[in-house]
Amino acid sequence: MKAQTLFIISLVVLFSCNAGSEKNTETNKAIQDSVQSYLDAYNKTYKELNIISNEASWMTQIRIVEGDSTNSVANNKAQEAYAKFTGSTENIEMAKKYLIQQEQLTPLQVKQLKAILYKAANNPETLQDLVKTRIKAETEQTEKLFGFDFKIDGKSVSTNDIDGMLSHEKNMGKRLKAWEASKEVGKGLKSGLVNLRDLRNKTVQGLGYNDYFEYQVSDYGMSSKEMIEMLQKFNKELYPLFRELHTYARYELAKKYAVKDVPDLIPTHWLPNRWGQDWSSLVDVEGINLDSALKTKDAEWIVKQGERFYVSIGFPELPKSFWEKSDLYPAPADAKYKKNNHASAWHMDYDQDVRSLMSVIPNSEWYETSHHELGHIYYYLSYSNPEVPILLREGANRAYHEALGSMMGMAAMQKPFMENLNLIPKGSKTDEMKTLLKEALNYVVFIPFSTGTMSMFEHDLYAENLPADQFNKRWWELAAKYQGIAPEKARGEEYCDAATKTHINDDAAQYYDYALSYILLFQVHDHIAKNILHQDPHATNYYGNKEVGKFIAEIMKPGASADWRKLLKEKTGSDLSAKAMLDYFAPLMDYLKKENAGRKYTLPEL
Ligand code: X8Z
Ligand code: ZN
């Protein structure tokens, strides 16, 4: 009897459990269906509004005409419509409501709902006047930055001209003039930056973020503290090598410019880059001089060569519209308009309308940058597939988007690759240590700039509310501490040298993306070299290798539907780590210590 009762009870329990789980599946399905129709509608409108706002924004960047506000007015209108939709209270409430039941939803649905909330936080309807003001201020800032007429001795010059002078000019007086000319634009951008800082902070505070820096970092699923700690860790790991490079550069530059007293901090106008972020043109390696090889090519060849490389490893040819609609070359000297002189890649319609904005001239910098931009373009094309909803057509994280094209740029500058393309004579003997040194002056030198000067400045700007009368003071403190550089003459607060960097104005609080992208690119490159090509990471040739292409495409295809940490582990077997980058440059340490023997080090030992 007892046993029988037990049996019956068990049956009831079993039955009701079964019924429950069936019912659960049914309810899940019902909820998922209703979430899906919401998401489908959201994605559709999101795409339509983006097409309009990207097109308007594109026009403001390729044609800046003083006194003509046609493009900026249209742009503000389009951005407002985009903001109104993405920040609408209705969308925020729907996404929040559905997320309460996230256990019942598919992972892809949860990701999209979170993306909706993330985008909403930048444009909340509850603060719509503030958002409108911010949009207008952003458009104005970009116009001021790229509409600026740089001048040396009263004569207009392009940023390509200035960069060329900083790369090649030997006359110190002329170098100083070029560097100072490049910083003039900052003066007029300062009040705009102060205003934008406040507006950006206030908008995201509406949905509960402390500040704009925290908001941007949260896209990685991290807190500001976690991000800062990670950046500091990477910087610390590369610091011993950077300290050797810094010492080496101080002495070599003093020699080059025949200056007897070697300065403790490198004068900014001694360096080949306006921000001291890349020192690679200090070293020429005999036998593999890309710049001289490129003298026989034209600007179009540079971009086409980038495409040939991607196609050779299995990517498709670029859509015809890329060539028709991109704006790839500098505006003519006598043009009645200016254009954004910083390189960018655009996904106009979240599908096949991809474009790039550049000012390519045939030199090694633009060769590298073209590969970088095409990396973005092929990323866009790769995740524009039916598996990836419009909302998730982004990188696995923002650093991935920056990394893969930069990796292709690096690969395209290695000796076996360039030999294969007949950019340098085959079989010539070259100094491998010098090559590694040249690379370190690019990739290693970039780390203190990106993790330090840029990221710490933006952290202080947004999270610490850096007072406006300390912008330049803080900028140069950070540049001295992290990069070991200093301006020749004191730079008062009438200047705003941070604002001369594009990203401070129009890609705010995101520069660590590039720092992480360099760490990531060495990790992925190391894997490709060792496990796919079975070649020394220092001397690879990716060209024509379909396995390499397949590997890169697999990283690109899922876009933001992938979890960036899992993807990295899956693809390279490790978590994000500077190990590959450190291994790559390790042979330089001994070489530099010998070169620097007897020299005074002016950066502290850690
Ligand atoms: O801004 C860029 C790209 C934008 S798509 C050209 N880069 C950083 C910079 O120029 O400061 C690429 C590497 C660093
Ligand atoms: Zn980029």
Coordinates of C-alpha atoms and ligand atoms in Angstrom, one line a residue:
M1 CA 0.0 0.0 0.0
K2 CA 2.7 2.3 1.0
A3 CA 4.7 1.4 -2.0
Q4 CA 1.7 1.8 -4.2
T5 CA 1.0 5.3 -2.9
L6 CA 4.6 6.2 -3.4
F7 CA 4.4 4.9 -7.0
I8 CA 1.3 7.0 -7.7
I9 CA 2.9 10.1 -6.1
S10 CA 6.0 9.6 -8.2
L11 CA 3.9 9.3 -11.3
V12 CA 2.1 12.5 -10.6
V13 CA 5.3 14.3 -9.9
L14 CA 6.9 12.9 -13.0
F15 CA 3.9 13.8 -15.0
S16 CA 3.6 17.2 -13.7
C17 CA 7.3 17.8 -14.2
N18 CA 7.0 16.7 -17.8
A19 CA 4.0 18.8 -18.3
G20 CA 5.8 21.7 -16.7
S21 CA 8.9 21.4 -18.9
E22 CA 6.8 21.0 -22.0
K23 CA 4.8 24.0 -20.9
N24 CA 8.1 25.8 -20.2
T25 CA 9.3 25.1 -23.6
E26 CA 6.1 26.4 -25.0
T27 CA 6.2 29.6 -22.9
N28 CA 9.9 30.0 -23.9
K29 CA 8.9 29.7 -27.5
A30 CA 6.1 32.2 -27.1
I31 CA 8.3 34.7 -25.3
Q32 CA 11.1 34.2 -27.9
D33 CA 8.7 34.7 -30.7
S34 CA 7.4 37.9 -29.3
V35 CA 11.0 39.1 -28.5
Q36 CA 12.0 38.2 -32.0
S37 CA 9.3 40.2 -33.7
Y38 CA 10.3 43.2 -31.6
L39 CA 14.0 42.6 -32.5
D40 CA 13.1 42.2 -36.2
A41 CA 11.3 45.5 -36.2
Y42 CA 14.1 47.2 -34.3
N43 CA 16.8 45.9 -36.6
K44 CA 14.9 47.1 -39.6
T45 CA 14.4 50.6 -38.4
Y46 CA 17.9 50.7 -37.0
K47 CA 19.3 49.9 -40.4
E48 CA 17.2 52.5 -42.2
L49 CA 18.1 55.3 -39.8
N50 CA 21.8 54.3 -40.0
I51 CA 21.8 54.5 -43.8
I52 CA 20.5 58.1 -43.6
S53 CA 22.7 59.2 -40.8
N54 CA 25.9 57.5 -42.2
E55 CA 25.3 59.2 -45.5
A56 CA 24.8 62.6 -43.9
S57 CA 27.8 62.1 -41.7
W58 CA 29.9 60.9 -44.7
M59 CA 29.1 64.2 -46.6
T60 CA 30.2 66.3 -43.6
Q61 CA 33.6 64.6 -43.7
I62 CA 34.4 64.6 -47.3
R63 CA 33.3 68.1 -48.1
I64 CA 33.9 70.8 -45.6
V65 CA 33.3 74.2 -47.0
E66 CA 33.7 77.3 -44.9
G67 CA 30.5 79.2 -44.4
D68 CA 28.4 76.4 -46.0
S69 CA 26.2 74.7 -43.4
T70 CA 24.2 72.5 -45.8
N71 CA 25.9 69.3 -44.9
S72 CA 26.1 69.9 -41.2
V73 CA 22.4 70.9 -40.9
A74 CA 21.4 67.7 -42.8
N75 CA 23.8 65.7 -40.6
N76 CA 22.4 67.0 -37.3
K77 CA 18.9 66.2 -38.5
A78 CA 19.8 62.7 -39.4
Q79 CA 21.7 62.1 -36.1
E80 CA 18.7 63.4 -34.2
A81 CA 16.4 60.9 -35.9
Y82 CA 18.8 58.1 -35.1
A83 CA 19.1 59.3 -31.5
K84 CA 15.4 59.6 -31.1
F85 CA 14.8 56.0 -32.1
T86 CA 17.8 54.4 -30.3
G87 CA 17.2 56.4 -27.1
S88 CA 13.4 56.2 -27.1
T89 CA 11.8 55.4 -23.7
E90 CA 9.8 52.8 -25.5
N91 CA 12.8 50.9 -26.7
I92 CA 14.5 51.2 -23.3
E93 CA 11.5 49.8 -21.5
M94 CA 10.9 47.0 -24.0
A95 CA 14.6 45.8 -23.8
K96 CA 14.6 46.0 -20.0
K97 CA 11.3 44.2 -19.8
Y98 CA 12.4 41.4 -22.0
L99 CA 15.8 41.1 -20.3
I100 CA 14.0 40.3 -17.0
Q101 CA 13.2 37.0 -18.7
Q102 CA 16.6 36.5 -20.2
E103 CA 16.8 32.9 -19.0
Q104 CA 14.0 32.0 -21.4
L105 CA 15.6 33.8 -24.4
T106 CA 18.3 32.7 -26.9
P107 CA 21.8 34.0 -26.3
L108 CA 21.6 36.0 -29.6
Q109 CA 18.4 37.7 -28.4
V110 CA 19.9 38.6 -25.1
K111 CA 23.0 40.1 -26.8
Q112 CA 20.7 42.2 -29.1
L113 CA 18.6 43.5 -26.2
K114 CA 21.8 44.5 -24.3
A115 CA 23.1 46.2 -27.4
I116 CA 19.8 48.2 -27.6
L117 CA 20.3 49.4 -24.0
Y118 CA 23.9 50.2 -24.7
K119 CA 23.0 52.3 -27.7
A120 CA 20.1 53.9 -25.8
A121 CA 22.4 55.1 -23.0
N122 CA 24.1 57.5 -25.4
N123 CA 20.9 59.1 -26.5
P124 CA 18.2 58.8 -23.8
E125 CA 14.9 60.4 -24.7
T126 CA 14.5 61.7 -21.2
L127 CA 17.5 64.0 -21.9
Q128 CA 16.6 64.8 -25.5
D129 CA 17.5 68.4 -25.4
L130 CA 20.9 67.5 -24.1
V131 CA 21.4 64.9 -26.8
K132 CA 20.4 67.4 -29.4
T133 CA 22.9 69.9 -28.1
R134 CA 25.6 67.2 -28.0
I135 CA 24.9 66.2 -31.6
K136 CA 25.3 69.8 -32.8
A137 CA 28.4 70.3 -30.7
E138 CA 30.0 67.1 -32.2
T139 CA 29.3 68.2 -35.7
E140 CA 30.8 71.6 -35.1
Q141 CA 33.9 70.1 -33.4
T142 CA 34.6 67.8 -36.4
E143 CA 34.1 70.6 -38.8
K144 CA 36.5 72.8 -36.9
L145 CA 39.1 70.0 -36.7
F146 CA 39.1 69.0 -40.3
G147 CA 38.2 72.4 -41.8
F148 CA 41.3 73.9 -40.2
D149 CA 43.8 75.5 -42.5
F150 CA 47.3 74.5 -41.3
K151 CA 49.9 77.1 -42.2
I152 CA 53.7 77.4 -42.2
D153 CA 55.1 80.9 -42.7
G154 CA 51.6 82.0 -43.9
K155 CA 51.4 79.3 -46.5
S156 CA 48.7 76.6 -46.3
V157 CA 50.0 73.1 -45.9
S158 CA 48.2 69.7 -45.6
T159 CA 48.7 67.3 -42.8
N160 CA 50.5 65.0 -45.3
D161 CA 53.0 67.9 -45.9
I162 CA 53.5 68.3 -42.2
D163 CA 54.0 64.6 -41.7
G164 CA 56.5 64.5 -44.6
M165 CA 58.5 67.3 -43.0
L166 CA 58.6 65.6 -39.6
S167 CA 59.8 62.4 -41.3
H168 CA 62.5 63.9 -43.5
E169 CA 63.4 67.4 -42.6
K170 CA 66.9 67.8 -41.1
N171 CA 66.7 71.5 -40.3
M172 CA 65.8 71.9 -36.7
G173 CA 64.1 75.3 -37.1
K174 CA 61.9 74.0 -39.9
R175 CA 61.0 70.9 -37.9
L176 CA 60.0 73.0 -35.0
K177 CA 57.8 75.2 -37.2
A178 CA 56.1 72.1 -38.7
W179 CA 55.4 70.6 -35.3
E180 CA 54.1 73.9 -33.9
A181 CA 51.9 74.4 -37.0
S182 CA 50.4 71.0 -36.4
K183 CA 49.3 72.1 -32.9
E184 CA 47.6 75.4 -33.8
V185 CA 44.3 73.6 -34.5
G186 CA 44.0 72.7 -30.8
K187 CA 43.4 76.3 -29.7
G188 CA 40.1 76.6 -31.4
L189 CA 39.0 73.1 -30.2
K190 CA 39.4 73.6 -26.5
S191 CA 36.1 75.2 -25.6
G192 CA 34.3 72.6 -27.7
L193 CA 36.1 69.8 -25.9
V194 CA 35.1 71.2 -22.5
N195 CA 31.6 71.5 -23.6
L196 CA 31.5 68.0 -25.2
R197 CA 33.0 66.4 -22.0
D198 CA 30.1 67.8 -20.0
L199 CA 27.5 66.8 -22.5
R200 CA 28.9 63.3 -23.0
N201 CA 29.1 62.7 -19.3
K202 CA 25.6 64.0 -18.6
T203 CA 24.0 62.0 -21.4
V204 CA 25.2 58.6 -20.2
Q205 CA 24.6 59.5 -16.6
G206 CA 20.9 59.4 -17.5
L207 CA 21.0 55.6 -17.7
G208 CA 23.2 55.2 -14.7
Y209 CA 26.8 55.3 -15.9
N210 CA 29.1 57.4 -13.8
D211 CA 30.8 59.0 -16.8
Y212 CA 31.5 58.6 -20.5
F213 CA 34.7 56.7 -20.0
E214 CA 33.0 54.1 -17.9
Y215 CA 30.2 53.9 -20.6
Q216 CA 32.7 53.3 -23.4
V217 CA 34.7 50.7 -21.5
S218 CA 31.5 48.8 -20.6
D219 CA 31.3 47.8 -24.2
Y220 CA 34.1 45.3 -23.3
G221 CA 32.1 44.0 -20.4
M222 CA 34.6 45.6 -18.0
S223 CA 34.6 48.4 -15.4
S224 CA 36.9 51.4 -15.7
K225 CA 39.1 50.0 -13.0
E226 CA 39.5 46.7 -14.7
M227 CA 40.4 48.4 -18.0
I228 CA 42.9 50.8 -16.4
E229 CA 44.5 47.9 -14.6
M230 CA 44.8 45.8 -17.8
L231 CA 46.3 48.8 -19.7
Q232 CA 48.8 49.4 -16.9
K233 CA 49.7 45.7 -16.9
F234 CA 50.4 45.7 -20.6
N235 CA 52.4 48.9 -20.4
K236 CA 54.4 47.6 -17.5
E237 CA 55.2 44.4 -19.4
L238 CA 56.6 46.3 -22.4
Y239 CA 58.2 49.1 -20.3
P240 CA 61.8 47.6 -20.0
L241 CA 62.0 47.4 -23.8
F242 CA 60.4 50.8 -24.2
R243 CA 63.0 52.2 -21.8
E244 CA 65.8 50.8 -23.9
L245 CA 64.2 52.2 -27.1
H246 CA 63.8 55.6 -25.4
T247 CA 67.5 55.7 -24.4
Y248 CA 68.6 54.6 -27.8
A249 CA 66.4 57.2 -29.6
R250 CA 67.6 60.1 -27.4
Y251 CA 71.2 59.4 -28.3
E252 CA 70.7 58.5 -31.9
L253 CA 68.6 61.6 -32.5
A254 CA 71.1 63.8 -30.8
K255 CA 73.7 62.4 -33.1
K256 CA 71.5 62.8 -36.2
Y257 CA 70.8 66.5 -35.4
A258 CA 74.4 67.1 -34.1
V259 CA 73.2 68.2 -30.7
K260 CA 75.9 67.8 -28.0
D261 CA 73.8 67.6 -24.9
V262 CA 71.5 64.6 -25.1
P263 CA 68.2 65.8 -23.6
D264 CA 66.4 63.8 -20.8
L265 CA 63.1 64.0 -22.6
I266 CA 62.9 63.8 -26.3
P267 CA 61.9 67.1 -27.8
T268 CA 58.6 66.5 -29.7
H269 CA 59.8 68.1 -32.9
W270 CA 62.7 65.7 -33.1
L271 CA 60.3 62.9 -33.7
P272 CA 58.7 61.8 -37.0
N273 CA 55.1 61.8 -35.7
R274 CA 53.0 64.7 -34.5
W275 CA 52.2 63.0 -31.3
G276 CA 55.3 60.9 -30.9
Q277 CA 53.2 57.7 -31.3
D278 CA 55.4 56.1 -33.9
W279 CA 59.2 56.5 -34.2
S280 CA 59.8 53.9 -36.9
S281 CA 61.1 56.3 -39.6
L282 CA 64.1 57.0 -37.4
V283 CA 65.7 53.8 -38.7
D284 CA 66.3 52.9 -42.3
V285 CA 67.1 49.3 -43.0
E286 CA 69.3 48.8 -46.0
G287 CA 67.8 46.5 -48.6
I288 CA 64.2 46.7 -47.4
N289 CA 63.4 50.4 -47.8
L290 CA 59.6 50.3 -48.6
D291 CA 59.4 54.0 -49.0
S292 CA 61.9 54.0 -51.8
A293 CA 60.1 51.0 -53.5
L294 CA 56.9 52.9 -53.3
K295 CA 58.3 55.9 -55.1
T296 CA 57.6 54.2 -58.4
K297 CA 54.0 53.5 -57.5
D298 CA 51.0 55.8 -57.4
A299 CA 48.4 56.2 -54.6
E300 CA 45.9 54.0 -56.4
W301 CA 48.4 51.1 -56.5
I302 CA 48.7 51.3 -52.7
V303 CA 45.0 50.6 -52.1
K304 CA 44.7 48.1 -55.0
Q305 CA 47.6 46.2 -53.6
G306 CA 45.9 46.0 -50.2
E307 CA 42.9 44.5 -52.0
R308 CA 45.1 42.0 -53.9
F309 CA 46.5 40.8 -50.6
Y310 CA 43.1 40.1 -49.1
V311 CA 41.9 38.5 -52.3
S312 CA 45.0 36.3 -52.4
I313 CA 44.1 34.7 -49.1
G314 CA 40.5 34.1 -50.1
F315 CA 38.5 37.2 -49.4
P316 CA 36.2 38.5 -52.2
E317 CA 37.1 41.4 -54.4
L318 CA 35.8 44.7 -53.0
P319 CA 32.3 45.7 -54.3
K320 CA 32.4 48.0 -57.3
S321 CA 30.6 50.6 -55.2
F322 CA 33.7 50.7 -52.8
W323 CA 35.8 52.2 -55.7
E324 CA 33.0 54.5 -56.9
K325 CA 32.0 55.9 -53.5
S326 CA 35.1 55.9 -51.4
D327 CA 37.1 59.1 -51.0
L328 CA 40.7 57.7 -51.0
Y329 CA 43.0 60.5 -52.1
P330 CA 44.0 63.9 -50.8
A331 CA 41.9 66.9 -51.9
P332 CA 43.7 68.8 -54.6
A333 CA 45.8 71.7 -53.3
D334 CA 43.5 74.3 -54.9
A335 CA 40.3 72.6 -53.8
K336 CA 37.6 74.9 -52.4
Y337 CA 36.8 72.4 -49.7
K338 CA 38.6 70.5 -47.0
K339 CA 38.1 66.9 -46.0
N340 CA 38.8 64.7 -43.0
N341 CA 42.5 64.0 -43.3
H342 CA 42.4 61.0 -40.9
A343 CA 41.8 57.5 -42.3
S344 CA 38.5 55.8 -41.6
A345 CA 36.3 52.9 -42.9
W346 CA 32.6 53.1 -43.1
H347 CA 29.8 50.5 -43.1
M348 CA 27.1 52.6 -44.7
D349 CA 24.2 50.2 -44.8
Y350 CA 25.3 47.3 -42.6
D351 CA 25.6 45.4 -45.8
Q352 CA 27.6 45.8 -49.0
D353 CA 27.9 49.6 -49.1
V354 CA 31.4 49.9 -47.6
R355 CA 33.6 52.9 -48.1
S356 CA 36.9 54.3 -46.9
L357 CA 38.0 57.9 -46.4
M358 CA 41.7 58.4 -46.7
S359 CA 44.3 60.8 -48.2
V360 CA 46.6 58.2 -49.6
I361 CA 49.9 59.1 -51.1
P362 CA 52.5 56.5 -52.0
N363 CA 54.5 56.1 -48.8
S364 CA 55.0 53.3 -46.2
E365 CA 52.6 55.0 -43.7
W366 CA 49.7 55.0 -46.1
Y367 CA 50.6 51.5 -47.3
E368 CA 50.2 50.3 -43.7
T369 CA 47.1 52.4 -43.2
S370 CA 45.4 51.1 -46.4
H371 CA 45.8 47.6 -45.1
H372 CA 44.4 48.7 -41.8
E373 CA 41.3 50.3 -43.3
L374 CA 40.7 47.3 -45.7
G375 CA 40.8 45.2 -42.5
H376 CA 37.7 47.1 -41.3
I377 CA 36.1 46.8 -44.7
Y378 CA 36.6 43.0 -44.9
Y379 CA 35.4 42.7 -41.3
Y380 CA 32.2 44.6 -42.4
L381 CA 31.7 42.4 -45.4
S382 CA 32.4 39.2 -43.4
Y383 CA 29.7 39.7 -40.7
S384 CA 27.2 41.0 -43.2
N385 CA 25.7 37.6 -43.4
P386 CA 22.2 36.2 -42.4
E387 CA 23.6 34.6 -39.3
V388 CA 24.4 38.0 -37.8
P389 CA 21.6 40.4 -36.9
I390 CA 22.1 44.0 -37.9
L391 CA 22.5 45.1 -34.3
L392 CA 25.5 42.7 -33.9
R393 CA 27.3 43.7 -37.1
E394 CA 30.2 45.0 -35.2
G395 CA 33.6 43.6 -34.1
A396 CA 33.8 40.8 -31.4
N397 CA 34.9 43.9 -29.5
R398 CA 36.2 47.2 -30.8
A399 CA 39.9 46.1 -30.5
Y400 CA 39.3 43.2 -32.8
H401 CA 38.1 45.6 -35.4
E402 CA 41.3 47.5 -35.2
A403 CA 43.6 44.5 -34.8
L404 CA 43.0 42.4 -37.9
G405 CA 43.7 45.1 -40.5
S406 CA 46.8 46.3 -38.5
M407 CA 48.0 42.7 -38.5
M408 CA 47.7 42.5 -42.3
G409 CA 49.6 45.8 -42.5
M410 CA 52.4 44.4 -40.4
A411 CA 52.4 41.1 -42.4
A412 CA 52.6 43.1 -45.6
M413 CA 55.8 44.8 -44.4
Q414 CA 57.7 41.6 -43.6
K415 CA 60.7 40.8 -45.8
P416 CA 59.5 37.5 -47.4
F417 CA 56.2 39.2 -48.2
M418 CA 57.8 42.2 -49.8
E419 CA 60.3 40.0 -51.7
N420 CA 57.4 38.0 -53.1
L421 CA 55.8 41.1 -54.4
N422 CA 59.1 42.3 -55.8
L423 CA 58.9 45.4 -53.7
I424 CA 62.5 44.6 -52.7
P425 CA 65.1 42.5 -54.5
K426 CA 64.9 38.8 -53.8
G427 CA 67.5 37.2 -51.6
S428 CA 69.2 40.5 -50.5
K429 CA 71.0 40.3 -47.2
T430 CA 69.5 42.6 -44.6
D431 CA 70.1 43.4 -41.0
E432 CA 67.4 41.5 -39.1
M433 CA 68.1 43.2 -35.8
K434 CA 67.7 46.6 -37.5
T435 CA 64.4 45.4 -39.0
L436 CA 63.2 44.4 -35.5
L437 CA 64.3 47.7 -34.1
K438 CA 62.3 49.6 -36.8
E439 CA 59.2 47.5 -36.0
A440 CA 59.6 48.1 -32.2
L441 CA 59.9 51.8 -32.9
N442 CA 56.4 51.5 -34.3
Y443 CA 54.6 48.8 -32.3
V444 CA 56.3 49.1 -28.9
V445 CA 56.5 52.8 -28.8
F446 CA 52.8 53.0 -29.4
I447 CA 52.0 51.2 -26.2
P448 CA 52.9 54.0 -23.7
F449 CA 51.1 56.5 -25.9
S450 CA 47.9 54.5 -26.2
T451 CA 47.7 52.9 -22.7
G452 CA 49.3 56.0 -21.1
T453 CA 49.1 59.5 -22.5
M454 CA 45.8 59.0 -24.5
S455 CA 43.9 56.7 -22.2
M456 CA 44.9 58.3 -18.9
F457 CA 44.1 61.8 -20.3
E458 CA 40.7 60.7 -21.4
H459 CA 40.1 58.9 -18.1
D460 CA 41.0 62.1 -16.2
L461 CA 38.9 64.2 -18.6
Y462 CA 35.7 62.2 -18.2
A463 CA 36.0 60.3 -14.9
E464 CA 37.9 62.9 -12.9
N465 CA 36.4 66.0 -14.5
L466 CA 39.8 67.4 -15.3
P467 CA 39.6 71.2 -14.8
A468 CA 39.7 73.1 -18.1
D469 CA 42.7 75.1 -16.9
Q470 CA 44.8 72.0 -16.6
F471 CA 44.2 70.2 -19.9
N472 CA 47.6 71.0 -21.4
K473 CA 49.4 70.7 -18.1
R474 CA 48.0 67.2 -17.6
W475 CA 48.6 66.2 -21.2
W476 CA 52.3 67.0 -21.1
E477 CA 52.7 65.5 -17.6
L478 CA 51.4 62.2 -19.1
A479 CA 53.5 62.5 -22.2
A480 CA 56.6 63.0 -20.1
K481 CA 55.8 60.1 -17.8
Y482 CA 54.7 57.6 -20.4
Q483 CA 56.4 58.5 -23.6
G484 CA 59.4 60.4 -22.2
I485 CA 58.9 63.3 -24.6
A486 CA 58.4 67.1 -24.0
P487 CA 57.8 70.2 -26.1
E488 CA 60.7 72.5 -26.8
K489 CA 58.8 75.5 -25.4
A490 CA 56.2 75.6 -22.6
R491 CA 52.7 75.0 -23.9
G492 CA 50.3 77.1 -21.9
E493 CA 46.6 76.5 -21.5
E494 CA 45.8 78.7 -24.5
Y495 CA 46.7 75.6 -26.5
C496 CA 44.9 72.3 -26.3
D497 CA 47.4 69.8 -27.6
A498 CA 45.3 66.8 -26.7
A499 CA 42.6 68.0 -29.0
T500 CA 44.9 67.9 -32.0
K501 CA 44.5 64.2 -31.9
T502 CA 41.4 63.2 -33.9
H503 CA 40.1 60.6 -31.5
I504 CA 39.9 63.0 -28.6
N505 CA 37.3 64.9 -30.5
D506 CA 35.4 62.3 -32.5
D507 CA 36.1 58.9 -31.1
A508 CA 36.0 59.8 -27.4
A509 CA 37.2 57.6 -24.6
Q510 CA 38.1 54.7 -26.9
Y511 CA 41.8 55.0 -27.6
Y512 CA 42.7 51.9 -25.5
D513 CA 41.0 50.0 -28.4
Y514 CA 44.2 50.5 -30.3
A515 CA 46.5 49.5 -27.4
L516 CA 44.5 46.3 -27.0
S517 CA 44.5 45.8 -30.8
Y518 CA 48.3 45.7 -30.9
I519 CA 48.5 43.2 -28.1
L520 CA 45.8 41.1 -29.9
L521 CA 47.4 41.4 -33.3
F522 CA 50.7 39.9 -32.1
Q523 CA 48.8 37.1 -30.4
V524 CA 46.9 36.3 -33.6
H525 CA 49.9 36.7 -35.8
D526 CA 52.0 34.4 -33.6
H527 CA 49.3 31.7 -34.0
I528 CA 49.1 32.1 -37.8
A529 CA 52.9 32.1 -38.1
K530 CA 53.5 29.1 -35.9
N531 CA 50.4 26.9 -36.4
I532 CA 49.3 27.7 -40.0
L533 CA 52.3 28.9 -41.9
H534 CA 55.0 27.2 -39.8
Q535 CA 57.2 30.2 -40.3
D536 CA 59.2 32.4 -38.0
P537 CA 56.8 35.2 -36.8
H538 CA 59.5 37.7 -37.8
A539 CA 59.6 36.6 -41.4
T540 CA 56.3 35.4 -42.7
N541 CA 54.6 35.5 -46.0
Y542 CA 50.8 35.3 -45.8
Y543 CA 50.3 36.1 -49.5
G544 CA 48.1 33.6 -51.3
N545 CA 47.6 31.4 -48.2
K546 CA 44.0 30.4 -48.1
E547 CA 44.3 28.7 -44.7
V548 CA 45.4 32.0 -43.2
G549 CA 42.4 33.7 -44.9
K550 CA 40.0 31.1 -43.6
F551 CA 41.3 31.6 -40.1
I552 CA 40.9 35.4 -40.2
A553 CA 37.5 35.1 -41.8
E554 CA 36.4 32.8 -39.0
I555 CA 37.3 35.4 -36.5
M556 CA 35.5 38.1 -38.5
K557 CA 32.3 36.3 -39.5
P558 CA 30.4 36.1 -36.2
G559 CA 31.0 39.8 -35.5
A560 CA 29.6 40.8 -32.1
S561 CA 27.5 37.7 -31.9
A562 CA 30.7 36.0 -30.5
D563 CA 31.9 36.4 -27.0
W564 CA 35.3 38.1 -27.5
R565 CA 37.1 36.2 -24.7
K566 CA 35.8 32.8 -25.8
L567 CA 36.6 33.5 -29.4
L568 CA 40.2 34.4 -28.6
K569 CA 40.7 31.3 -26.5
E570 CA 39.1 29.1 -29.2
K571 CA 41.2 30.6 -32.0
T572 CA 44.6 31.1 -30.3
G573 CA 44.4 28.8 -27.2
S574 CA 45.1 31.7 -24.8
D575 CA 43.5 34.6 -23.1
L576 CA 44.5 38.1 -24.1
S577 CA 48.2 38.4 -23.3
A578 CA 51.2 40.4 -24.2
K579 CA 53.3 37.2 -24.3
A580 CA 53.4 37.0 -28.1
M581 CA 54.4 40.6 -28.5
L582 CA 57.1 40.3 -25.8
D583 CA 58.5 37.1 -27.4
Y584 CA 58.5 38.8 -30.8
F585 CA 60.7 41.7 -29.6
A586 CA 62.7 39.8 -27.0
P587 CA 65.8 39.5 -29.2
L588 CA 66.1 43.3 -29.2
M589 CA 66.7 43.6 -25.5
D590 CA 70.3 42.3 -25.5
Y591 CA 71.0 44.3 -28.7
L592 CA 69.7 47.5 -27.2
K593 CA 71.5 47.0 -23.9
K594 CA 74.7 46.7 -25.7
E595 CA 74.0 49.8 -27.9
N596 CA 73.0 51.7 -24.8
A597 CA 76.0 50.6 -22.7
G598 CA 77.5 53.7 -20.9
R599 CA 74.5 55.9 -21.8
K600 CA 72.4 57.7 -19.3
Y601 CA 68.9 56.3 -18.9
T602 CA 66.4 59.1 -18.0
L603 CA 63.3 57.0 -17.5
P604 CA 63.1 55.4 -14.1
E605 CA 63.7 51.7 -13.7
L606 CA 60.6 50.0 -12.5
Ligands
X8Z1 O1 43.2 55.9 -36.0 C1 43.7 54.9 -36.5 C2 43.0 54.3 -37.7 C3 41.6 54.6 -37.7 S1 40.6 53.5 -38.6 C4 43.7 54.9 -38.9 N1 44.8 54.4 -35.9 C5 45.3 55.0 -34.7 C6 45.9 56.3 -34.9 O2 46.1 56.7 -36.1 O3 46.1 57.1 -34.0 C7 45.4 53.2 -36.4 C8 46.5 52.9 -35.3 C9 46.4 54.0 -34.3
ZN2 ZN 40.9 51.6 -37.6

